[in-house]
Coordinates of C-alpha atoms in Angstrom, one line a residue:
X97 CA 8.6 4.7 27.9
X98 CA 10.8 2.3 25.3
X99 CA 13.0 3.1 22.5
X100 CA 11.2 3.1 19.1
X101 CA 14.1 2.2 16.0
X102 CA 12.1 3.0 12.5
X103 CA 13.0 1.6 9.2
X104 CA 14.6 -1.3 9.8
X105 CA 14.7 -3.4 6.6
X106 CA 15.2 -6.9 6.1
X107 CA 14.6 -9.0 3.2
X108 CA 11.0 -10.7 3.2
X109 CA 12.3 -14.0 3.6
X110 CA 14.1 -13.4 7.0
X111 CA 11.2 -11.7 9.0
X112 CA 11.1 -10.9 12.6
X113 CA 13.6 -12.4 14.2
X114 CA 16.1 -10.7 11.7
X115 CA 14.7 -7.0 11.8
X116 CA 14.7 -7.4 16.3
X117 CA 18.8 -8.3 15.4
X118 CA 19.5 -5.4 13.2
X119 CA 17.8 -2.7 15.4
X120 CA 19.4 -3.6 18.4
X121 CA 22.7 -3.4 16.5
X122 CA 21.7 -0.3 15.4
X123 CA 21.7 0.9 19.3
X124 CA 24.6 -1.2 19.7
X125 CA 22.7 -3.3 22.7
X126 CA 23.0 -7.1 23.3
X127 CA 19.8 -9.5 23.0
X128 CA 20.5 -10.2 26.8
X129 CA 20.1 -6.4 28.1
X130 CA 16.9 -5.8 26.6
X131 CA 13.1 -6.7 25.7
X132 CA 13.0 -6.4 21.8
X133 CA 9.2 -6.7 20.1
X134 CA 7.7 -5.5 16.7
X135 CA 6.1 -2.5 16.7
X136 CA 4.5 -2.1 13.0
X137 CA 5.4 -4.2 10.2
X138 CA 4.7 -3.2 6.3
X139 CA 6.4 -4.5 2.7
X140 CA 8.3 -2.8 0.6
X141 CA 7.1 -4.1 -2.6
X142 CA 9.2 -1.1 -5.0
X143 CA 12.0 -3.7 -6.7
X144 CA 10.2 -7.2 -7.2
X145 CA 13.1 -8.7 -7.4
X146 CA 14.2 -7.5 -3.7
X147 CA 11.0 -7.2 -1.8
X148 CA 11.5 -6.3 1.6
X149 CA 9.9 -6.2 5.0
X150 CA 9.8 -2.8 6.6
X151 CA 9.5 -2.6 10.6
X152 CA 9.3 -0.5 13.9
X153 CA 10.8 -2.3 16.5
X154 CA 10.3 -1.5 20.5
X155 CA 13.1 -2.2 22.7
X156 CA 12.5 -2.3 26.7
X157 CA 15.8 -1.5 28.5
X158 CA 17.6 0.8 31.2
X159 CA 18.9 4.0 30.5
X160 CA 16.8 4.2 27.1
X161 CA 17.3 8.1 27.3
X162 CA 21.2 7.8 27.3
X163 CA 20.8 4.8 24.5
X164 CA 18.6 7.3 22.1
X165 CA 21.3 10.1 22.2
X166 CA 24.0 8.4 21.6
X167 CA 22.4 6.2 18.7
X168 CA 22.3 9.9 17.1
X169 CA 19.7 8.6 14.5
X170 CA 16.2 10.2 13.7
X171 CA 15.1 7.0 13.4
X172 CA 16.0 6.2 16.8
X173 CA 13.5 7.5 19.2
X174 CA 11.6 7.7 22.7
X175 CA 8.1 6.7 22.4
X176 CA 5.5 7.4 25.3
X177 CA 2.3 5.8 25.1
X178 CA -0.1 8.6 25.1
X179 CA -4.1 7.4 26.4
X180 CA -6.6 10.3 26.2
X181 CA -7.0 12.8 29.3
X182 CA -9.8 15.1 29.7
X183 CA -10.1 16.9 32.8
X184 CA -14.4 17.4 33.6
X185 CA -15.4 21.3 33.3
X186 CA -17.2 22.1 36.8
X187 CA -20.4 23.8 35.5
X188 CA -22.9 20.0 35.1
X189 CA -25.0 19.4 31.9
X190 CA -28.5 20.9 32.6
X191 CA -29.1 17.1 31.0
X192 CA -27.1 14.0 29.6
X193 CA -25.1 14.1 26.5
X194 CA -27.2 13.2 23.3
X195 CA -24.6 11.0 20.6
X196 CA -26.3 11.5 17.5
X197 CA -24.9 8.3 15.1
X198 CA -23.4 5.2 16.0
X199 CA -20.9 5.4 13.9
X200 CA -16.8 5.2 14.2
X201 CA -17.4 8.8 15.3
X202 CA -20.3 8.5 17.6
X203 CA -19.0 4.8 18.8
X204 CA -15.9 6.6 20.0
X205 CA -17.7 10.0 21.7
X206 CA -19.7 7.3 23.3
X207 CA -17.5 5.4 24.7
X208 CA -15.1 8.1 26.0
X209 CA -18.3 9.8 27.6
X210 CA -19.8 7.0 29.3
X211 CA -16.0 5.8 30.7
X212 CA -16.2 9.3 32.7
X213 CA -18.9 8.8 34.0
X214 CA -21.5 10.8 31.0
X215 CA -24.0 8.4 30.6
X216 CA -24.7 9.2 27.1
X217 CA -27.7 8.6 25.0
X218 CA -26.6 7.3 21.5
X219 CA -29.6 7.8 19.2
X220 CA -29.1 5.4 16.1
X221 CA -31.5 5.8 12.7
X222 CA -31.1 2.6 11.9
X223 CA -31.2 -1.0 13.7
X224 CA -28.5 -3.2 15.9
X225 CA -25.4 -5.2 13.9
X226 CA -27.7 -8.3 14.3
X227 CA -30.9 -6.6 12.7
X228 CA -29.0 -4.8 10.0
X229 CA -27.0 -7.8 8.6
X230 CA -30.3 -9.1 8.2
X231 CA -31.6 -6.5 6.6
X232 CA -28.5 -6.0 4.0
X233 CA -28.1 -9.7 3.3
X234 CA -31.8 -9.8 2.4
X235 CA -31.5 -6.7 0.4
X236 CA -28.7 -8.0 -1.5
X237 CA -30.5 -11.8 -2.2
X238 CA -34.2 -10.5 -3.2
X239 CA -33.6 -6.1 -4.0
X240 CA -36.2 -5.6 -1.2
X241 CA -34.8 -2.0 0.0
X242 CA -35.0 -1.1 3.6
X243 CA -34.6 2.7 4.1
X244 CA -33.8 2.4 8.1
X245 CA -31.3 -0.7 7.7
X246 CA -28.9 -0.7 4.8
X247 CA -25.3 -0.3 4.1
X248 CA -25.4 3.0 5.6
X249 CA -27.6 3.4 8.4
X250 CA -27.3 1.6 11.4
X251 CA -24.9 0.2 14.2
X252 CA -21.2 0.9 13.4
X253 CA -22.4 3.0 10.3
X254 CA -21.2 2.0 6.5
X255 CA -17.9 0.4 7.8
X256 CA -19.2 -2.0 9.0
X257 CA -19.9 -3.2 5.4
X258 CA -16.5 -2.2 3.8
X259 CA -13.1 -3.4 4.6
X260 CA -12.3 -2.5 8.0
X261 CA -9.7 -0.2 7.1
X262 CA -7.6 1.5 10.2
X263 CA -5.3 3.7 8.0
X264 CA -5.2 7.1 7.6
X265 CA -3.2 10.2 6.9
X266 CA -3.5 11.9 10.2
X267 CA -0.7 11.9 12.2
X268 CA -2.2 11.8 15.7
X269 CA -1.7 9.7 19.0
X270 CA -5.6 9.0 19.4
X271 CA -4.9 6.9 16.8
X272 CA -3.0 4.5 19.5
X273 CA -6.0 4.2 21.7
X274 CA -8.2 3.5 18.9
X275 CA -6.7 0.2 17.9
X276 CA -6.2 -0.5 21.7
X277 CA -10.0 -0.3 21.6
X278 CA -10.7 -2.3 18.7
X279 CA -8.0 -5.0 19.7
X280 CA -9.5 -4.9 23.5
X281 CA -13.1 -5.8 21.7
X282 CA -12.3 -8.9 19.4
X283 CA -10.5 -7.4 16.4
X284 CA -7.4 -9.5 15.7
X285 CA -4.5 -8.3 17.5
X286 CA -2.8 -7.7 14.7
X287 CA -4.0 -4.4 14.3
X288 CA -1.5 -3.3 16.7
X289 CA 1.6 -4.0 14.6
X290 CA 0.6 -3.8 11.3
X291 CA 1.3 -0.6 8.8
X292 CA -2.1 -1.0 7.2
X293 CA -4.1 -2.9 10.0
X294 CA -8.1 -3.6 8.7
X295 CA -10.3 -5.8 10.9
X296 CA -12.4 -7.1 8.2
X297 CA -16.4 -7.0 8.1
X298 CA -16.9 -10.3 9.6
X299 CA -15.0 -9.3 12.8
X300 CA -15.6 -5.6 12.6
X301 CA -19.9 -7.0 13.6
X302 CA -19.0 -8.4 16.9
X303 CA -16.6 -5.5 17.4
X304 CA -19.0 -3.0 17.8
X305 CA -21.5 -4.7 19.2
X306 CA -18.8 -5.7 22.2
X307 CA -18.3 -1.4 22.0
X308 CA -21.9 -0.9 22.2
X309 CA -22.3 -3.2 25.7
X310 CA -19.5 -1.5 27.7
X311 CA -21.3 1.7 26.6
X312 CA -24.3 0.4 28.3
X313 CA -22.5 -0.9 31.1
X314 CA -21.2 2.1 32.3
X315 CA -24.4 3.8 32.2
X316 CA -25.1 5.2 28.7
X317 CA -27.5 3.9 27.0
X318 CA -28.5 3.3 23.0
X319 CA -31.8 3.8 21.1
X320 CA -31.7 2.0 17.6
X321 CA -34.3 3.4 14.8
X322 CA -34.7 6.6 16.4
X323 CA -34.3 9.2 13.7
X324 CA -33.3 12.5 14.8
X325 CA -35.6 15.0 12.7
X326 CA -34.7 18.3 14.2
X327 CA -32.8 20.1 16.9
X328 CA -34.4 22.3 19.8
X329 CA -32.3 25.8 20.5
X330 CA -33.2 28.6 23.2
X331 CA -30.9 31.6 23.5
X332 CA -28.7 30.4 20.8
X333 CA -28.1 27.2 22.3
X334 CA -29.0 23.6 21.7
X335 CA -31.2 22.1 24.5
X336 CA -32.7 19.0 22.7
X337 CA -33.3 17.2 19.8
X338 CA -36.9 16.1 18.2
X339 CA -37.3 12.7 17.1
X340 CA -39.4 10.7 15.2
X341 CA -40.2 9.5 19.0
X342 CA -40.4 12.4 20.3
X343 CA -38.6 15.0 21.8
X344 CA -35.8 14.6 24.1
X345 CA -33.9 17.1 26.0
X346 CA -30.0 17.1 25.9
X347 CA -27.2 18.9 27.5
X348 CA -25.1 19.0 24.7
X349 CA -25.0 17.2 21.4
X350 CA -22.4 15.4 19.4
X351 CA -23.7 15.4 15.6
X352 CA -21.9 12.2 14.5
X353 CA -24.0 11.1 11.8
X354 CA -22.2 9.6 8.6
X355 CA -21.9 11.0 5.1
X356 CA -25.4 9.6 3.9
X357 CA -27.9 11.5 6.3
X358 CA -28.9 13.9 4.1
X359 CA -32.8 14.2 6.0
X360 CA -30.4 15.2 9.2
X361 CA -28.7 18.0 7.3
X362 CA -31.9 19.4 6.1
X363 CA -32.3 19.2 9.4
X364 CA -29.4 21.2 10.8
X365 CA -30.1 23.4 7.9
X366 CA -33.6 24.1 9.0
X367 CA -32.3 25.2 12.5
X368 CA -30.4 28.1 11.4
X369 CA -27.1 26.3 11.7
X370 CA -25.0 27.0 8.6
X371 CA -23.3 24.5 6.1
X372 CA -21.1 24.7 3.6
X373 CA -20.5 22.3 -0.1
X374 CA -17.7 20.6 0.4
X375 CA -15.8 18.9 -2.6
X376 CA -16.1 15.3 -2.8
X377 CA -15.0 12.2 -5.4
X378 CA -16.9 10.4 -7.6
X379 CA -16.2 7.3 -9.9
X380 CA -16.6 3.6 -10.3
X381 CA -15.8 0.4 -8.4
X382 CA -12.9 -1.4 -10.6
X383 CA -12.4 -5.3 -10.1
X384 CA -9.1 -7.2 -11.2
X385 CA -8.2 -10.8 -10.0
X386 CA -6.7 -10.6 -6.9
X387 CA -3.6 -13.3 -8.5
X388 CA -2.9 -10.3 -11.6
X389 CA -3.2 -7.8 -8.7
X390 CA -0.3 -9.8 -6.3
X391 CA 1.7 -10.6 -9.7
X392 CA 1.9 -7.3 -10.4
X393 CA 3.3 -5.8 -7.0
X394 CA 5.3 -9.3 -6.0
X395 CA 6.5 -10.7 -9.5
X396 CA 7.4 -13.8 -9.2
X397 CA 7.2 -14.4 -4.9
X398 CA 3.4 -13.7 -5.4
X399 CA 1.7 -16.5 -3.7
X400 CA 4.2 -16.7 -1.1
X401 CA 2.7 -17.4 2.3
X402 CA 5.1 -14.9 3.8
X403 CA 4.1 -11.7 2.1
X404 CA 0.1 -10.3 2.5
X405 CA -2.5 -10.3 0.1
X406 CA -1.4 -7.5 -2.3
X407 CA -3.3 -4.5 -1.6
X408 CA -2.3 -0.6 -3.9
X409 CA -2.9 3.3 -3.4
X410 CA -3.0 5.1 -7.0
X411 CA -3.6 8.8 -8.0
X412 CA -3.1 11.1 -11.1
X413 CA -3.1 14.2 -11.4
X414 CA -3.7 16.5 -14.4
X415 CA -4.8 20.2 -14.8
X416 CA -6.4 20.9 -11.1
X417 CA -8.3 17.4 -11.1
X418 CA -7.4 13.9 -9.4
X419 CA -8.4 10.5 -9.9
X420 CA -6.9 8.3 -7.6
X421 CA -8.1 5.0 -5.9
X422 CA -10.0 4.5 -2.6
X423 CA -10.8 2.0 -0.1
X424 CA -9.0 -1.0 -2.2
X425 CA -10.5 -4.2 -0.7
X426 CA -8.0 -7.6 -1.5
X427 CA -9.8 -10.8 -1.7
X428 CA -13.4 -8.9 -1.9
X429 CA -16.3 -8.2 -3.2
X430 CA -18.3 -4.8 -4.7
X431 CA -22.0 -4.7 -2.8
X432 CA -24.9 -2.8 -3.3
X433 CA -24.9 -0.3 -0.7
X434 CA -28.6 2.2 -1.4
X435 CA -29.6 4.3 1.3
X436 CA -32.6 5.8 -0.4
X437 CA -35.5 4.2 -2.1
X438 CA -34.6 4.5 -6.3
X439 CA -31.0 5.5 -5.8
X440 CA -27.8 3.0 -6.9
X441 CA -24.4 3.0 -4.6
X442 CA -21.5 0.9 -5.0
X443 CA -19.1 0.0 -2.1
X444 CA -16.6 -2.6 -1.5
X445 CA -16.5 -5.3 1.4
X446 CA -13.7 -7.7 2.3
X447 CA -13.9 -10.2 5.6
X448 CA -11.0 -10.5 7.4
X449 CA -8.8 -13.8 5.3
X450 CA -9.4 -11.2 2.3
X451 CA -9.3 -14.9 0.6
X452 CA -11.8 -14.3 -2.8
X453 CA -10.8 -14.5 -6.0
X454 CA -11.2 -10.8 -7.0
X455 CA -10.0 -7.6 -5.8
X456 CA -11.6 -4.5 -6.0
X457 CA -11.5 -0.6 -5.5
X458 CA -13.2 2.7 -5.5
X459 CA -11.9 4.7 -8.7
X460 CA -12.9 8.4 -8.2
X461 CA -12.3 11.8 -9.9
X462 CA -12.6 15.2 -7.5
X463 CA -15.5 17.4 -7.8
X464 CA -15.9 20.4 -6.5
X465 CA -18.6 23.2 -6.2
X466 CA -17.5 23.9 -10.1
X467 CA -18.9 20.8 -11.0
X468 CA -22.4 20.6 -9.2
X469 CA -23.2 24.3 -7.9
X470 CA -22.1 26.6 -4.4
X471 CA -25.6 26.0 -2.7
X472 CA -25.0 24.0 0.8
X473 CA -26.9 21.1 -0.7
X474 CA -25.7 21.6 -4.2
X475 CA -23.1 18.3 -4.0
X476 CA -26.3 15.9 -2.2
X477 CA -28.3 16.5 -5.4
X478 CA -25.3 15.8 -7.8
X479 CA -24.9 12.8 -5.9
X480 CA -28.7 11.9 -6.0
X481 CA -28.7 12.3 -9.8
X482 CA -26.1 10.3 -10.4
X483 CA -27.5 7.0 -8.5
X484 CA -31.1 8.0 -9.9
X485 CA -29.5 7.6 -13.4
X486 CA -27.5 4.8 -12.6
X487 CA -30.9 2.9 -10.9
X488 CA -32.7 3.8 -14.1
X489 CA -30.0 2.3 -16.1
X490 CA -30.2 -0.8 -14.1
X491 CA -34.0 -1.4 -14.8
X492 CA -35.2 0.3 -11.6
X493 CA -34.2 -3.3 -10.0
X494 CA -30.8 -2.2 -8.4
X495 CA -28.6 -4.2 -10.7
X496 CA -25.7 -2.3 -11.2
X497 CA -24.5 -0.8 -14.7
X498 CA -20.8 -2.1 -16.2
X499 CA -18.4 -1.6 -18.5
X500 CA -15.1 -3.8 -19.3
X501 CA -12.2 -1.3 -19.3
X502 CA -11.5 -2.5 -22.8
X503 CA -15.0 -1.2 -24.0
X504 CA -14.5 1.9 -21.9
X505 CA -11.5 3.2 -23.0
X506 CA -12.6 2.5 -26.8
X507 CA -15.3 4.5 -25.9
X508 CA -18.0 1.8 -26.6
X509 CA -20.4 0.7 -24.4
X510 CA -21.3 -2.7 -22.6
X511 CA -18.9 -5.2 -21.2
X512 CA -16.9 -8.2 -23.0
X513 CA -16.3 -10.4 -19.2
X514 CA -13.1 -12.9 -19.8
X515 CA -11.5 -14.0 -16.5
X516 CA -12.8 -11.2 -14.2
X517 CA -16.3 -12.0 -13.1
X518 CA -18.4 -9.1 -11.3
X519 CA -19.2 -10.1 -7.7
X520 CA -21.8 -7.5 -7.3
X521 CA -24.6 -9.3 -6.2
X522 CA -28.2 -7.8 -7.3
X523 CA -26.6 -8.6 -11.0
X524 CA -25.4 -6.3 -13.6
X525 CA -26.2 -4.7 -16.9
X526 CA -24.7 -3.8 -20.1
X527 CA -23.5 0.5 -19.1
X528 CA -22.6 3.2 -20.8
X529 CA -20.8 5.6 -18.2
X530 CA -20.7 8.5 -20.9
X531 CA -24.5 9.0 -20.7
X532 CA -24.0 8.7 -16.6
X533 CA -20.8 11.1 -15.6
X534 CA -20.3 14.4 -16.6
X535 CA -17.3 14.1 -19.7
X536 CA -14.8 16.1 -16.9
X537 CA -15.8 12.9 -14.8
X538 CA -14.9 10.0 -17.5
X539 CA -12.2 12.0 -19.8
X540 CA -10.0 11.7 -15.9
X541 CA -11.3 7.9 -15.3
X542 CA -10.0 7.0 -18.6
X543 CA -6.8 9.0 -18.2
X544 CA -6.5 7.6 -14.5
X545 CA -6.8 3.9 -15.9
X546 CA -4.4 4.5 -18.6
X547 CA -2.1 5.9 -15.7
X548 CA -2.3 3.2 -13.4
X549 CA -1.7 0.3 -15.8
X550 CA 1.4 1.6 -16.6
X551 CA 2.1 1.2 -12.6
X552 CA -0.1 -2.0 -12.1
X553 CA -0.5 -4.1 -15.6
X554 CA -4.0 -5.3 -14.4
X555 CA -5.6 -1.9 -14.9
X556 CA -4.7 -2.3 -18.7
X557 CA -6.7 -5.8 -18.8
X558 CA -9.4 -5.2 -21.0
X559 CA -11.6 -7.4 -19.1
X560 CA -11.3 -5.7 -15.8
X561 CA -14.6 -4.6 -14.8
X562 CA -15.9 -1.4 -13.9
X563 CA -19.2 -0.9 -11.6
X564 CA -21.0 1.9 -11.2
X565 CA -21.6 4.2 -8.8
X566 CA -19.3 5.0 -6.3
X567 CA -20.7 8.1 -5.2
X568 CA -20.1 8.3 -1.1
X569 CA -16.3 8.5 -0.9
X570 CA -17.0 11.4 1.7
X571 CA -19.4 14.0 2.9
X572 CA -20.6 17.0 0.3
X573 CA -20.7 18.9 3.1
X574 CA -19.0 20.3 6.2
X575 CA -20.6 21.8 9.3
X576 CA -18.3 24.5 10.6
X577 CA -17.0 25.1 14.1
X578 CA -14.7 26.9 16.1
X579 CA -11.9 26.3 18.5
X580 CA -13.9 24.6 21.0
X581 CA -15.2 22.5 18.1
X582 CA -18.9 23.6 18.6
X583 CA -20.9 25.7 15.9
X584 CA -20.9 29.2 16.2
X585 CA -24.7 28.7 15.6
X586 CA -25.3 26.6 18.0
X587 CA -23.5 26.2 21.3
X588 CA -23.2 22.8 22.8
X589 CA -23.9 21.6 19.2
X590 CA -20.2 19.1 18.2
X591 CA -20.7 18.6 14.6
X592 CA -18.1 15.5 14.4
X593 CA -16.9 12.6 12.0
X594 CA -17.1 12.1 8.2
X595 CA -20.5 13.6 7.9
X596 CA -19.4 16.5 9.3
X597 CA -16.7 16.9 7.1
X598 CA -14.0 16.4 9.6
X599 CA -12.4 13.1 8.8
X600 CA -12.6 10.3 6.0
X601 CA -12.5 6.3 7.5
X602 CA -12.9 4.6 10.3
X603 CA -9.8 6.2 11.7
X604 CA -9.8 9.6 11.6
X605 CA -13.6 9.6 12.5
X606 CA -12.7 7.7 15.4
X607 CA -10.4 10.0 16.3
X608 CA -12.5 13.1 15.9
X609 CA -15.3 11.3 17.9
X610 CA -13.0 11.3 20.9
X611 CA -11.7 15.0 20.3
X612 CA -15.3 16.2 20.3
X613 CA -16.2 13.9 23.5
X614 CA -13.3 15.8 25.3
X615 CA -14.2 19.0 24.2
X616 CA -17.9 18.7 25.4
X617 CA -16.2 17.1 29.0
X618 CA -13.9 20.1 29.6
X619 CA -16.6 22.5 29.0
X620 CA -19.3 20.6 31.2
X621 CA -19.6 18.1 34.6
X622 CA -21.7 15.4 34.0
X623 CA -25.4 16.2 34.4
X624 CA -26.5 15.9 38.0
X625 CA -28.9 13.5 38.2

């Protein structure tokens, strides 16, 4: 147990040392009677004339309990490390868990399975870190398309390509154990105190490939390009799962494949299990130079070595419908991220130095069942049409279409590049996003940009470019379940993660991955043999 003091301030110039001396003043302790350390860190970037340094400090001490009550400030708090605690059902698995994905969701059930003793078999469409780096490197230097290893298929699913983000909105201790886990398998430690920790796509490889051994080392084990085509149900419960290797047998199954598997929901679908549309966003990648970007939030202290690379979160709202920005990546680059043969994605990517010269992030308007239709698969086949367009638009060779924000918001198409060069690397083309979104789609991007420059000058530049699609911000559907976190339709059946519509980044999915593993353990021993 330690004492937890939030909000402590300082000016970014003083830094640690400085924000350790005010808290304990706070809780009126001496250096000498205590073990003070930095919980979180974050900037407060709000005045640029007084940017600040935000931070949670830990403090180590006796009689914390006495120390917290008489501080008498909500900011001043007990914090006990919570680690996750499942206690084994006593009825065993007629056979071993089957971990569809290997995703931040299915990484996480995994893991949590095979650490009490599971042995779970992970069953991964597409190939290892190793294999698939190959596979999207070579994609993006020649446009030869591999439909089992791309951005999103394979191990660690599509953030491994992206960021490495580790925020998120939910408010839940898991998230605590997470980064211990990431931290514990080679992502910087920094993870652990920063506000918005990311890992970065060059350390985020090894990561969970290090995740991926201890699975295997406890006795789980983890089949790459095994495609799960349907699901095997008796009595109105699942009892295996066919592959395009045949069928396997399973005691339970954790669904934890990402938002792109739409063969494995028309597989679901297929097996009577119900799904439902679920809104979704979709927009364009927007790049700035990272310098305008840090300019804009720091003034004149950008370039100091003391603050971080400037990094945003933007949203407007008008009439029902948001645009807002997603998965900003500092220092990075927009890639081609396909998952189907004829079809154009955007994402973004940064390593961990976040150290190139442009910035970019998703900018997405909501859509909902208004938009592209009630059916369960009404919001894939938006999606497809979009990225068909797009791919025609690009010559049917995956170059990307783009428009110069100037040109956009004049309504004219094509692109006039100045400073900002596009980093996507299959090339781009001359685009025209009224003949590719829906006019509810561009009227909110252009009221959006308009918006945000008025917060951020560098979405007013006129040669900021826009790339299109983004089009897999989250799942267009969601698989429901009940209290025990199993479908109705299905017993033994977790749907879990982002695919299933029950998170959004690495986080949360995470998260969920280990919620669902300790719902299957409570309900079932391990299997027997």
């Amino acid at each position: 147990m330690s004492i937890y003091i939030s909000s402590v301030s300082v000016p970014f110039r003083e830094g640690e040392d400085a924000a350790i001396a005010q808290a304990l003043r706070r809780i009126r302790l001496s250096p000498g009677k205590a073990r003070a350390y930095i919980v979180k860190s974050s900037v407060d970037a709000r005045r640029r004339s007084d940017i600040r340094l935000v931070y949670t400090v830990g403090v180590d001490c006796d009689g914390e309990e006495a120390i917290v009550r008489r501080a008498g400030d909500p900011a001043v708090r007990l914090h006990r490390p919570q680690r996750p605690s499942f206690v084994p059902g006593t009825a065993p698995l007629a056979a071993r868990p089957v971990v569809v994905g290997f995703g931040p969701a299915g990484m996480f059930a995994a893991l949590t399975l095979a650490r009490l003793g599971y042995r779970p078999l992970v069953l991964e469409r597409g190939a290892d870190v190793d294999r698939r780096v190959a596979a999207v490197e070579r994609f993006w230097r020649t446009g030869s398309f591999d439909p089992v290893s791309n951005v999103q298929f394979g191990e660690g699913g599509a953030g491994t390509f992206s960021d490495g983000k580790l925020t998120t909105r939910i408010n839940d201790p898991l998230c605590e154990e997470v980064l211990r886990v990431f931290a514990g398998h080679g992502a910087d430690p920094s993870i652990l105190k920063k506000a918005k920790p990311h890992i970065g796509t060059d350390y985020l490889r090894r990561v969970v490939k290090s995740i991926r051994e201890e699975i295997i080392a406890l006795g789980g084990e983890v089949r790459f390009e095994t495609r799960v085509t349907g699901f095997l149900l008796s009595g109105g419960r699942v009892t295996g799962v066919r592959t395009d290797a045949g069928d396997l047998p399973a005691g339970a199954v954790i669904l934890a494949v990402g938002h792109s598997a739409r063969d494995t929901f028309t597989a679901v679908h297929r097996a009577g299990i119900a799904l439902q549309p679920k809104a979704f966003s979709v927009g364009v990648r927007a790049e700035h130079l990272q310098a305008d970007i840090d300019r804009g939030l720091y003034g004149g202290y950008a370039g100091d070595p003391r603050l971080p690379v400037g990094e945003y979160q933007l949203s407007y709202r008008e009439n029902g419908r948001g645009v807002y920005t997603f998965c900003m990546c500092p220092g990075g680059v927009v890639v081609p991220s396909s998952s189907e043969e004829g079809g154009l994605v955007t994402n973004g990517m940064s390593e961990f130095a976040r150290d190139g010269k442009n910035a970019n992030s998703a900018v997405v308007v909501g859509v909902d069942s208004a938009d592209f239709g009630g059916e369960w698969d009404s919001g894939f086949r938006f999606q497809r049409q979009l990225e068909e367009l797009a791919y025609e638009m690009g010559g049917r060779s995956y170059r990307a279409p783009v428009q110069t924000v100037g040109r956009f918001l004049a309504g004219k198409a094509g692109a006039d590049f100045g400073r900002v060069e596009p980093t996507y690397a299959l090339g781009t083309v001359p685009g025209d996003f009224e003949k590719l979104f829906p006019p509810q789609v561009t009227a909110m991007l252009r009221k959006g940009l308009e918006n945000f420059a008025r917060k951020l000058p560098a979405y007013g530049a006129p040669d900021a470019v826009l790339t299109a699609p983004e089009t897999r911000t989250s799942s267009p559907v969601r698989i429901p379940r009940d209290g025990s976190l199993q479908s109705p339709d299905a017993r033994g059946l977790y749907p879990c993660g982002e695919g299933a519509g029950y998170a959004g980044g690495i986080m949360s999915a995470a998260v969920d991955g280990i919620r669902c593993a300790g719902a299957l353990i409570e309900a079932s021993a391990p299997p027997a043999d």
